[in-house]
Amino acid sequence: MVKARLKGVNTVSKILADGTLRKYYYHRATGRQLPGQPGDPEFIQAYASANAAFVQHHKGTLNSLIHSWTLSPRWTDAPPPHGNGYAESTRREWRRMLSAVEKRFGSMPLGALEDGRVLQDFLKWRMKVATESGTREADNRLSVLSALLTWA
């Protein structure tokens, strides 16, 4: 039997009143509880359903673009010299910054990226981040957003 590790599954352990340990599994992006144990057919089906619901809900938004990028070979391949992807440390840091981008611009329709005025929104956000967290953090967040849009 092949065992696959599904990304985006949150495991919560609880000690019940009788003292037994019980594990609950949730689809991280949607918050849906996944029945059974990882590897069970019902678990895999519920995971696929929750993933499809997440993708459908964010279709046509910047969130869908971020999701596609983080699943692309450019993101997941090995870093140079053996591959064409990013190092794990880079992906970890960029995920942190992408979560901030998702929070602020995730629901933005992709069509809005064609409007030249969106650049002003990005620069205003950068200025806000610079005052709250410093210019280096602001520049890094804008650089990751730029890398995302360049990939797209």
JSON list of C-alpha atoms in Angstrom, two decimals:
[
{"chain": "A", "resi": 1, "resn": "MET", "atom": "CA", "xyz": [0.00, 0.00, 0.00]},
{"chain": "A", "resi": 2, "resn": "VAL", "atom": "CA", "xyz": [1.33, 3.43, -0.96]},
{"chain": "A", "resi": 3, "resn": "LYS", "atom": "CA", "xyz": [1.14, 6.07, 1.76]},
{"chain": "A", "resi": 4, "resn": "ALA", "atom": "CA", "xyz": [0.79, 9.67, 0.63]},
{"chain": "A", "resi": 5, "resn": "ARG", "atom": "CA", "xyz": [1.10, 12.75, 2.81]},
{"chain": "A", "resi": 6, "resn": "LEU", "atom": "CA", "xyz": [-1.73, 15.14, 2.06]},
{"chain": "A", "resi": 7, "resn": "LYS", "atom": "CA", "xyz": [-0.87, 18.81, 2.40]},
{"chain": "A", "resi": 8, "resn": "GLY", "atom": "CA", "xyz": [-3.23, 21.10, 4.23]},
{"chain": "A", "resi": 9, "resn": "VAL", "atom": "CA", "xyz": [-4.51, 18.62, 6.81]},
{"chain": "A", "resi": 10, "resn": "ASN", "atom": "CA", "xyz": [-4.60, 19.93, 10.35]},
{"chain": "A", "resi": 11, "resn": "THR", "atom": "CA", "xyz": [-4.46, 17.30, 13.10]},
{"chain": "A", "resi": 12, "resn": "VAL", "atom": "CA", "xyz": [-5.96, 18.08, 16.50]},
{"chain": "A", "resi": 13, "resn": "SER", "atom": "CA", "xyz": [-5.44, 15.71, 19.42]},
{"chain": "A", "resi": 14, "resn": "LYS", "atom": "CA", "xyz": [-7.89, 15.70, 22.33]},
{"chain": "A", "resi": 15, "resn": "ILE", "atom": "CA", "xyz": [-7.94, 13.75, 25.55]},
{"chain": "A", "resi": 16, "resn": "LEU", "atom": "CA", "xyz": [-11.49, 12.58, 26.14]},
{"chain": "A", "resi": 17, "resn": "ALA", "atom": "CA", "xyz": [-13.23, 12.43, 29.52]},
{"chain": "A", "resi": 18, "resn": "ASP", "atom": "CA", "xyz": [-12.41, 8.72, 29.84]},
{"chain": "A", "resi": 19, "resn": "GLY", "atom": "CA", "xyz": [-8.69, 9.48, 29.36]},
{"chain": "A", "resi": 20, "resn": "THR", "atom": "CA", "xyz": [-8.34, 8.14, 25.80]},
{"chain": "A", "resi": 21, "resn": "LEU", "atom": "CA", "xyz": [-6.56, 10.15, 23.13]},
{"chain": "A", "resi": 22, "resn": "ARG", "atom": "CA", "xyz": [-8.61, 10.99, 20.04]},
{"chain": "A", "resi": 23, "resn": "LYS", "atom": "CA", "xyz": [-7.32, 12.61, 16.84]},
{"chain": "A", "resi": 24, "resn": "TYR", "atom": "CA", "xyz": [-9.48, 14.81, 14.65]},
{"chain": "A", "resi": 25, "resn": "TYR", "atom": "CA", "xyz": [-8.50, 15.86, 11.15]},
{"chain": "A", "resi": 26, "resn": "TYR", "atom": "CA", "xyz": [-9.49, 19.07, 9.40]},
{"chain": "A", "resi": 27, "resn": "HIS", "atom": "CA", "xyz": [-8.96, 20.48, 5.91]},
{"chain": "A", "resi": 28, "resn": "ARG", "atom": "CA", "xyz": [-6.88, 23.53, 6.77]},
{"chain": "A", "resi": 29, "resn": "ALA", "atom": "CA", "xyz": [-8.14, 25.88, 4.03]},
{"chain": "A", "resi": 30, "resn": "THR", "atom": "CA", "xyz": [-11.86, 25.23, 4.51]},
{"chain": "A", "resi": 31, "resn": "GLY", "atom": "CA", "xyz": [-12.00, 24.15, 8.15]},
{"chain": "A", "resi": 32, "resn": "ARG", "atom": "CA", "xyz": [-14.06, 21.07, 7.26]},
{"chain": "A", "resi": 33, "resn": "GLN", "atom": "CA", "xyz": [-13.66, 18.06, 9.49]},
{"chain": "A", "resi": 34, "resn": "LEU", "atom": "CA", "xyz": [-12.39, 14.99, 7.62]},
{"chain": "A", "resi": 35, "resn": "PRO", "atom": "CA", "xyz": [-13.94, 11.67, 8.71]},
{"chain": "A", "resi": 36, "resn": "GLY", "atom": "CA", "xyz": [-11.96, 8.54, 9.47]},
{"chain": "A", "resi": 37, "resn": "GLN", "atom": "CA", "xyz": [-8.20, 8.19, 9.39]},
{"chain": "A", "resi": 38, "resn": "PRO", "atom": "CA", "xyz": [-5.70, 9.36, 6.75]},
{"chain": "A", "resi": 39, "resn": "GLY", "atom": "CA", "xyz": [-5.59, 6.74, 4.02]},
{"chain": "A", "resi": 40, "resn": "ASP", "atom": "CA", "xyz": [-9.21, 5.60, 4.47]},
{"chain": "A", "resi": 41, "resn": "PRO", "atom": "CA", "xyz": [-11.30, 5.92, 1.30]},
{"chain": "A", "resi": 42, "resn": "GLU", "atom": "CA", "xyz": [-13.85, 8.17, 3.05]},
{"chain": "A", "resi": 43, "resn": "PHE", "atom": "CA", "xyz": [-11.01, 10.40, 4.30]},
{"chain": "A", "resi": 44, "resn": "ILE", "atom": "CA", "xyz": [-9.49, 10.75, 0.82]},
{"chain": "A", "resi": 45, "resn": "GLN", "atom": "CA", "xyz": [-12.90, 11.47, -0.71]},
{"chain": "A", "resi": 46, "resn": "ALA", "atom": "CA", "xyz": [-13.71, 14.12, 1.91]},
{"chain": "A", "resi": 47, "resn": "TYR", "atom": "CA", "xyz": [-10.26, 15.69, 1.41]},
{"chain": "A", "resi": 48, "resn": "ALA", "atom": "CA", "xyz": [-10.76, 15.84, -2.36]},
{"chain": "A", "resi": 49, "resn": "SER", "atom": "CA", "xyz": [-14.23, 17.33, -1.90]},
{"chain": "A", "resi": 50, "resn": "ALA", "atom": "CA", "xyz": [-12.96, 20.01, 0.50]},
{"chain": "A", "resi": 51, "resn": "ASN", "atom": "CA", "xyz": [-10.08, 20.82, -1.85]},
{"chain": "A", "resi": 52, "resn": "ALA", "atom": "CA", "xyz": [-12.46, 21.14, -4.81]},
{"chain": "A", "resi": 53, "resn": "ALA", "atom": "CA", "xyz": [-14.74, 23.42, -2.77]},
{"chain": "A", "resi": 54, "resn": "PHE", "atom": "CA", "xyz": [-11.78, 25.60, -1.84]},
{"chain": "A", "resi": 55, "resn": "VAL", "atom": "CA", "xyz": [-10.58, 25.88, -5.44]},
{"chain": "A", "resi": 56, "resn": "GLN", "atom": "CA", "xyz": [-14.10, 26.61, -6.72]},
{"chain": "A", "resi": 57, "resn": "HIS", "atom": "CA", "xyz": [-14.70, 29.25, -4.04]},
{"chain": "A", "resi": 58, "resn": "HIS", "atom": "CA", "xyz": [-11.52, 31.13, -4.94]},
{"chain": "A", "resi": 59, "resn": "LYS", "atom": "CA", "xyz": [-11.73, 30.65, -8.71]},
{"chain": "A", "resi": 60, "resn": "GLY", "atom": "CA", "xyz": [-10.84, 33.81, -10.60]},
{"chain": "A", "resi": 61, "resn": "THR", "atom": "CA", "xyz": [-9.25, 35.57, -7.62]},
{"chain": "A", "resi": 62, "resn": "LEU", "atom": "CA", "xyz": [-5.70, 36.31, -6.52]},
{"chain": "A", "resi": 63, "resn": "ASN", "atom": "CA", "xyz": [-6.10, 33.47, -4.00]},
{"chain": "A", "resi": 64, "resn": "SER", "atom": "CA", "xyz": [-6.48, 30.99, -6.87]},
{"chain": "A", "resi": 65, "resn": "LEU", "atom": "CA", "xyz": [-3.33, 32.37, -8.46]},
{"chain": "A", "resi": 66, "resn": "ILE", "atom": "CA", "xyz": [-1.39, 31.94, -5.20]},
{"chain": "A", "resi": 67, "resn": "HIS", "atom": "CA", "xyz": [-2.74, 28.40, -4.81]},
{"chain": "A", "resi": 68, "resn": "SER", "atom": "CA", "xyz": [-1.74, 27.51, -8.39]},
{"chain": "A", "resi": 69, "resn": "TRP", "atom": "CA", "xyz": [1.75, 28.96, -7.92]},
{"chain": "A", "resi": 70, "resn": "THR", "atom": "CA", "xyz": [2.42, 27.00, -4.73]},
{"chain": "A", "resi": 71, "resn": "LEU", "atom": "CA", "xyz": [1.38, 23.78, -6.49]},
{"chain": "A", "resi": 72, "resn": "SER", "atom": "CA", "xyz": [3.35, 24.47, -9.67]},
{"chain": "A", "resi": 73, "resn": "PRO", "atom": "CA", "xyz": [6.62, 22.71, -10.59]},
{"chain": "A", "resi": 74, "resn": "ARG", "atom": "CA", "xyz": [8.41, 26.07, -10.31]},
{"chain": "A", "resi": 75, "resn": "TRP", "atom": "CA", "xyz": [7.51, 26.11, -6.61]},
{"chain": "A", "resi": 76, "resn": "THR", "atom": "CA", "xyz": [7.90, 22.41, -5.79]},
{"chain": "A", "resi": 77, "resn": "ASP", "atom": "CA", "xyz": [10.93, 21.35, -7.88]},
{"chain": "A", "resi": 78, "resn": "ALA", "atom": "CA", "xyz": [14.35, 21.00, -6.33]},
{"chain": "A", "resi": 79, "resn": "PRO", "atom": "CA", "xyz": [16.43, 24.19, -6.25]},
{"chain": "A", "resi": 80, "resn": "PRO", "atom": "CA", "xyz": [19.31, 24.70, -8.70]},
{"chain": "A", "resi": 81, "resn": "PRO", "atom": "CA", "xyz": [21.69, 23.14, -9.73]},
{"chain": "A", "resi": 82, "resn": "HIS", "atom": "CA", "xyz": [19.54, 19.98, -9.91]},
{"chain": "A", "resi": 83, "resn": "GLY", "atom": "CA", "xyz": [16.13, 21.55, -10.42]},
{"chain": "A", "resi": 84, "resn": "ASN", "atom": "CA", "xyz": [14.33, 24.75, -11.27]},
{"chain": "A", "resi": 85, "resn": "GLY", "atom": "CA", "xyz": [12.47, 25.40, -8.00]},
{"chain": "A", "resi": 86, "resn": "TYR", "atom": "CA", "xyz": [12.98, 27.39, -4.84]},
{"chain": "A", "resi": 87, "resn": "ALA", "atom": "CA", "xyz": [14.87, 26.30, -1.73]},
{"chain": "A", "resi": 88, "resn": "GLU", "atom": "CA", "xyz": [12.78, 25.15, 1.24]},
{"chain": "A", "resi": 89, "resn": "SER", "atom": "CA", "xyz": [13.86, 28.16, 3.29]},
{"chain": "A", "resi": 90, "resn": "THR", "atom": "CA", "xyz": [12.69, 30.47, 0.50]},
{"chain": "A", "resi": 91, "resn": "ARG", "atom": "CA", "xyz": [9.34, 28.70, 0.21]},
{"chain": "A", "resi": 92, "resn": "ARG", "atom": "CA", "xyz": [8.81, 28.88, 3.97]},
{"chain": "A", "resi": 93, "resn": "GLU", "atom": "CA", "xyz": [9.50, 32.62, 4.08]},
{"chain": "A", "resi": 94, "resn": "TRP", "atom": "CA", "xyz": [7.48, 33.32, 0.94]},
{"chain": "A", "resi": 95, "resn": "ARG", "atom": "CA", "xyz": [4.49, 31.35, 2.31]},
{"chain": "A", "resi": 96, "resn": "ARG", "atom": "CA", "xyz": [4.53, 33.69, 5.31]},
{"chain": "A", "resi": 97, "resn": "MET", "atom": "CA", "xyz": [4.47, 36.72, 3.03]},
{"chain": "A", "resi": 98, "resn": "LEU", "atom": "CA", "xyz": [1.88, 35.19, 0.71]},
{"chain": "A", "resi": 99, "resn": "SER", "atom": "CA", "xyz": [-0.45, 34.74, 3.65]},
{"chain": "A", "resi": 100, "resn": "ALA", "atom": "CA", "xyz": [-0.27, 38.52, 4.20]},
{"chain": "A", "resi": 101, "resn": "VAL", "atom": "CA", "xyz": [-0.96, 39.08, 0.50]},
{"chain": "A", "resi": 102, "resn": "GLU", "atom": "CA", "xyz": [-3.94, 36.70, 0.70]},
{"chain": "A", "resi": 103, "resn": "LYS", "atom": "CA", "xyz": [-5.28, 38.52, 3.74]},
{"chain": "A", "resi": 104, "resn": "ARG", "atom": "CA", "xyz": [-5.18, 41.90, 2.00]},
{"chain": "A", "resi": 105, "resn": "PHE", "atom": "CA", "xyz": [-5.75, 41.09, -1.68]},
{"chain": "A", "resi": 106, "resn": "GLY", "atom": "CA", "xyz": [-6.88, 37.43, -1.81]},
{"chain": "A", "resi": 107, "resn": "SER", "atom": "CA", "xyz": [-10.44, 38.14, -2.92]},
{"chain": "A", "resi": 108, "resn": "MET", "atom": "CA", "xyz": [-9.31, 40.55, -5.67]},
{"chain": "A", "resi": 109, "resn": "PRO", "atom": "CA", "xyz": [-10.62, 39.40, -9.07]},
{"chain": "A", "resi": 110, "resn": "LEU", "atom": "CA", "xyz": [-7.87, 38.56, -11.53]},
{"chain": "A", "resi": 111, "resn": "GLY", "atom": "CA", "xyz": [-9.39, 41.04, -13.99]},
{"chain": "A", "resi": 112, "resn": "ALA", "atom": "CA", "xyz": [-8.49, 43.87, -11.61]},
{"chain": "A", "resi": 113, "resn": "LEU", "atom": "CA", "xyz": [-4.81, 43.14, -12.27]},
{"chain": "A", "resi": 114, "resn": "GLU", "atom": "CA", "xyz": [-5.30, 44.50, -15.80]},
{"chain": "A", "resi": 115, "resn": "ASP", "atom": "CA", "xyz": [-6.28, 47.90, -14.40]},
{"chain": "A", "resi": 116, "resn": "GLY", "atom": "CA", "xyz": [-3.28, 50.20, -14.00]},
{"chain": "A", "resi": 117, "resn": "ARG", "atom": "CA", "xyz": [-4.74, 51.68, -10.82]},
{"chain": "A", "resi": 118, "resn": "VAL", "atom": "CA", "xyz": [-4.10, 48.42, -8.96]},
{"chain": "A", "resi": 119, "resn": "LEU", "atom": "CA", "xyz": [-0.43, 49.39, -8.73]},
{"chain": "A", "resi": 120, "resn": "GLN", "atom": "CA", "xyz": [-1.45, 52.31, -6.50]},
{"chain": "A", "resi": 121, "resn": "ASP", "atom": "CA", "xyz": [-3.28, 49.87, -4.20]},
{"chain": "A", "resi": 122, "resn": "PHE", "atom": "CA", "xyz": [-0.16, 47.72, -3.95]},
{"chain": "A", "resi": 123, "resn": "LEU", "atom": "CA", "xyz": [2.04, 50.75, -3.21]},
{"chain": "A", "resi": 124, "resn": "LYS", "atom": "CA", "xyz": [-0.36, 52.08, -0.54]},
{"chain": "A", "resi": 125, "resn": "TRP", "atom": "CA", "xyz": [-0.29, 48.64, 1.09]},
{"chain": "A", "resi": 126, "resn": "ARG", "atom": "CA", "xyz": [3.51, 48.68, 0.95]},
{"chain": "A", "resi": 127, "resn": "MET", "atom": "CA", "xyz": [3.58, 52.06, 2.71]},
{"chain": "A", "resi": 128, "resn": "LYS", "atom": "CA", "xyz": [1.22, 50.78, 5.42]},
{"chain": "A", "resi": 129, "resn": "VAL", "atom": "CA", "xyz": [3.39, 47.70, 5.99]},
{"chain": "A", "resi": 130, "resn": "ALA", "atom": "CA", "xyz": [6.50, 49.91, 6.06]},
{"chain": "A", "resi": 131, "resn": "THR", "atom": "CA", "xyz": [5.09, 52.03, 8.87]},
{"chain": "A", "resi": 132, "resn": "GLU", "atom": "CA", "xyz": [3.90, 48.98, 10.85]},
{"chain": "A", "resi": 133, "resn": "SER", "atom": "CA", "xyz": [6.71, 46.47, 10.25]},
{"chain": "A", "resi": 134, "resn": "GLY", "atom": "CA", "xyz": [9.56, 48.33, 8.59]},
{"chain": "A", "resi": 135, "resn": "THR", "atom": "CA", "xyz": [10.66, 49.01, 5.03]},
{"chain": "A", "resi": 136, "resn": "ARG", "atom": "CA", "xyz": [12.52, 45.73, 4.63]},
{"chain": "A", "resi": 137, "resn": "GLU", "atom": "CA", "xyz": [9.40, 43.68, 5.37]},
{"chain": "A", "resi": 138, "resn": "ALA", "atom": "CA", "xyz": [7.34, 45.92, 3.07]},
{"chain": "A", "resi": 139, "resn": "ASP", "atom": "CA", "xyz": [9.83, 45.55, 0.23]},
{"chain": "A", "resi": 140, "resn": "ASN", "atom": "CA", "xyz": [10.01, 41.79, 0.70]},
{"chain": "A", "resi": 141, "resn": "ARG", "atom": "CA", "xyz": [6.23, 41.41, 0.60]},
{"chain": "A", "resi": 142, "resn": "LEU", "atom": "CA", "xyz": [6.02, 43.49, -2.56]},
{"chain": "A", "resi": 143, "resn": "SER", "atom": "CA", "xyz": [8.86, 41.45, -4.10]},
{"chain": "A", "resi": 144, "resn": "VAL", "atom": "CA", "xyz": [7.01, 38.18, -3.43]},
{"chain": "A", "resi": 145, "resn": "LEU", "atom": "CA", "xyz": [3.84, 39.64, -4.93]},
{"chain": "A", "resi": 146, "resn": "SER", "atom": "CA", "xyz": [5.88, 40.68, -7.95]},
{"chain": "A", "resi": 147, "resn": "ALA", "atom": "CA", "xyz": [7.38, 37.19, -8.29]},
{"chain": "A", "resi": 148, "resn": "LEU", "atom": "CA", "xyz": [3.86, 35.73, -8.17]},
{"chain": "A", "resi": 149, "resn": "LEU", "atom": "CA", "xyz": [2.61, 38.06, -10.89]},
{"chain": "A", "resi": 150, "resn": "THR", "atom": "CA", "xyz": [5.71, 37.43, -13.00]},
{"chain": "A", "resi": 151, "resn": "TRP", "atom": "CA", "xyz": [5.10, 33.68, -12.75]},
{"chain": "A", "resi": 152, "resn": "ALA", "atom": "CA", "xyz": [1.45, 34.19, -13.73]}
]
